[in-house]
Short mmCIF file of C-alpha atoms in Angstrom, two decimals:
data_model
loop_
_atom_site.label_atom_id
_atom_site.label_comp_id
_atom_site.label_asym_id
_atom_site.label_seq_id
_atom_site.Cartn_x
_atom_site.Cartn_y
_atom_site.Cartn_z
CA MET A 1 22.97 167.87 -59.06
CA ARG A 2 24.92 164.86 -57.91
CA ALA A 3 28.61 164.13 -58.12
CA LEU A 4 30.74 161.14 -57.29
CA VAL A 5 34.21 162.51 -56.51
CA GLN A 6 37.19 160.17 -56.50
CA THR A 7 40.85 160.83 -55.78
CA VAL A 8 42.99 159.47 -58.59
CA SER A 9 46.65 159.17 -59.50
CA ARG A 10 45.53 159.26 -63.13
CA ALA A 11 42.31 159.24 -65.11
CA SER A 12 41.35 159.59 -68.74
CA VAL A 13 38.38 159.58 -71.09
CA THR A 14 38.60 158.08 -74.57
CA VAL A 15 36.03 158.58 -77.34
CA ASP A 16 36.43 156.79 -80.69
CA ASP A 17 40.05 155.84 -79.89
CA GLU A 18 40.93 159.47 -79.07
CA VAL A 19 41.84 160.60 -75.56
CA VAL A 20 39.63 163.66 -75.01
CA GLY A 21 40.50 164.30 -71.35
CA LYS A 22 43.36 163.21 -69.11
CA ILE A 23 44.69 164.17 -65.66
CA GLU A 24 47.26 163.05 -63.09
CA ASP A 25 47.09 163.39 -59.29
CA GLY A 26 43.69 164.98 -58.99
CA LEU A 27 39.96 164.33 -58.89
CA LEU A 28 37.72 162.34 -61.19
CA VAL A 29 34.19 163.73 -60.90
CA LEU A 30 31.16 161.95 -62.35
CA VAL A 31 28.30 164.47 -62.56
CA GLY A 32 24.55 163.89 -62.90
CA VAL A 33 21.78 166.42 -63.44
CA THR A 34 18.11 166.18 -62.50
CA HIS A 35 15.05 168.16 -63.63
CA ASP A 36 15.08 170.98 -61.07
CA ASP A 37 18.80 171.78 -61.21
CA THR A 38 19.92 175.33 -61.94
CA PRO A 39 23.12 177.23 -62.79
CA GLU A 40 23.22 178.30 -59.12
CA LYS A 41 23.33 174.65 -58.06
CA ALA A 42 26.13 174.04 -60.57
CA GLU A 43 28.09 176.89 -58.96
CA GLN A 44 27.49 175.52 -55.44
CA LEU A 45 28.58 172.04 -56.50
CA ALA A 46 31.72 173.43 -58.15
CA ARG A 47 32.68 175.33 -54.98
CA LYS A 48 32.09 172.29 -52.80
CA THR A 49 34.04 170.02 -55.16
CA TYR A 50 37.05 172.32 -55.47
CA GLU A 51 37.27 173.15 -51.75
CA MET A 52 36.48 169.68 -50.35
CA ARG A 53 39.36 168.39 -48.23
CA ILE A 54 39.56 164.87 -49.67
CA LEU A 55 43.20 164.80 -50.81
CA ASP A 56 46.27 163.78 -48.78
CA ASP A 57 46.87 165.61 -45.48
CA GLY A 58 43.36 167.08 -45.50
CA LYS A 59 44.07 169.21 -48.54
CA SER A 60 41.61 170.25 -51.25
CA ALA A 61 42.04 170.52 -55.00
CA SER A 62 42.16 174.30 -54.53
CA ASP A 63 44.96 173.99 -51.95
CA LEU A 64 47.09 171.86 -54.28
CA THR A 65 45.87 173.19 -57.65
CA ALA A 66 45.04 169.56 -58.42
CA PRO A 67 43.43 168.96 -61.83
CA ILE A 68 39.88 167.72 -62.21
CA LEU A 69 38.42 165.42 -64.86
CA VAL A 70 34.64 165.94 -65.19
CA VAL A 71 32.51 163.27 -66.85
CA SER A 72 28.77 163.68 -67.31
CA GLN A 73 26.91 160.58 -66.12
CA PHE A 74 23.11 160.55 -66.19
CA THR A 75 23.11 157.11 -64.57
CA LEU A 76 23.82 158.76 -61.21
CA TYR A 77 20.07 159.40 -61.20
CA GLY A 78 19.20 155.78 -61.95
CA ASP A 79 16.70 154.09 -59.66
CA ALA A 80 16.82 150.31 -59.27
CA ARG A 81 14.66 149.93 -56.16
CA LYS A 82 11.99 148.02 -58.10
CA GLY A 83 12.88 145.03 -60.19
CA ARG A 84 16.12 144.51 -62.06
CA ARG A 85 15.81 147.22 -64.69
CA PRO A 86 16.76 150.73 -63.53
CA THR A 87 14.63 153.69 -64.46
CA TRP A 88 16.30 156.93 -65.54
CA SER A 89 13.25 159.17 -65.09
CA ALA A 90 14.97 161.35 -62.46
CA ALA A 91 17.79 162.21 -64.87
CA ALA A 92 17.35 165.47 -66.76
CA PRO A 93 17.15 165.21 -70.55
CA ALA A 94 20.36 166.00 -72.42
CA GLU A 95 19.05 169.39 -73.56
CA LYS A 96 18.82 170.50 -69.92
CA ALA A 97 21.79 168.57 -68.55
CA GLU A 98 24.48 169.60 -71.01
CA PRO A 99 24.34 173.36 -70.26
CA LEU A 100 24.41 172.65 -66.52
CA VAL A 101 27.42 170.35 -66.77
CA THR A 102 29.09 173.08 -68.84
CA ALA A 103 28.17 175.64 -66.16
CA TYR A 104 29.72 173.35 -63.52
CA VAL A 105 32.96 173.07 -65.53
CA GLU A 106 33.06 176.84 -66.12
CA ALA A 107 32.47 177.50 -62.41
CA LEU A 108 35.41 175.24 -61.53
CA ARG A 109 37.62 177.03 -64.05
CA ALA A 110 36.51 180.43 -62.71
CA ARG A 111 37.83 179.30 -59.32
CA GLY A 112 41.22 178.56 -60.89
CA ALA A 113 40.85 174.82 -61.46
CA THR A 114 42.49 173.03 -64.36
CA VAL A 115 39.61 171.00 -65.79
CA GLU A 116 39.51 168.31 -68.44
CA THR A 117 36.21 166.81 -69.60
CA GLY A 118 34.63 163.89 -71.32
CA ARG A 119 32.38 164.40 -74.33
CA PHE A 120 28.68 164.85 -73.75
CA ARG A 121 26.38 162.24 -75.37
CA ALA A 122 29.36 160.16 -76.51
CA HIS A 123 30.16 156.56 -75.68
CA MET A 124 33.12 157.13 -73.37
CA LEU A 125 35.72 154.79 -71.99
CA VAL A 126 36.69 156.11 -68.58
CA GLU A 127 39.85 154.79 -66.98
CA SER A 128 41.10 155.67 -63.53
CA VAL A 129 43.54 154.60 -60.86
CA ASN A 130 41.97 155.48 -57.53
CA VAL A 131 44.09 156.64 -54.62
CA GLY A 132 43.12 155.46 -51.17
CA PRO A 133 40.62 154.66 -52.55
CA ARG A 134 38.72 157.73 -51.51
CA SER A 135 35.31 158.51 -52.97
CA ILE A 136 32.60 160.84 -51.76
CA TRP A 137 29.05 161.49 -52.85
CA LEU A 138 28.00 165.14 -53.17
CA GLU A 139 24.47 166.33 -53.76
CA ILE A 140 23.22 169.90 -54.03
#
């Protein structure tokens, strides 16, 4: 699994003119799943995300009970090394990815995180105001 974690003052996801997820002063996490990912990897990624000291003063989301907005993004496994058209072959199909993204969200919530989400397989409009900006790439 891969995640791009960004510190944000606010972030939201809109689907069909409806805001389906919204946070303030927390983390926006874009999550991608590949073919060999497992629920155990989802749990490891959740722990790392929630305890990572990326917020002000070296604090983590768990230290500050900062909210997290999770958005599934298969394009994190895009490969554009050849030509101009990326290939998505490393991204897991939706049938495999959706339960693992759900497992990731549930693992965050089990740790005490307040989690909002996008909508799987929907055309989402993601808005964010980055703080810092601070972004980090996680891969399990």
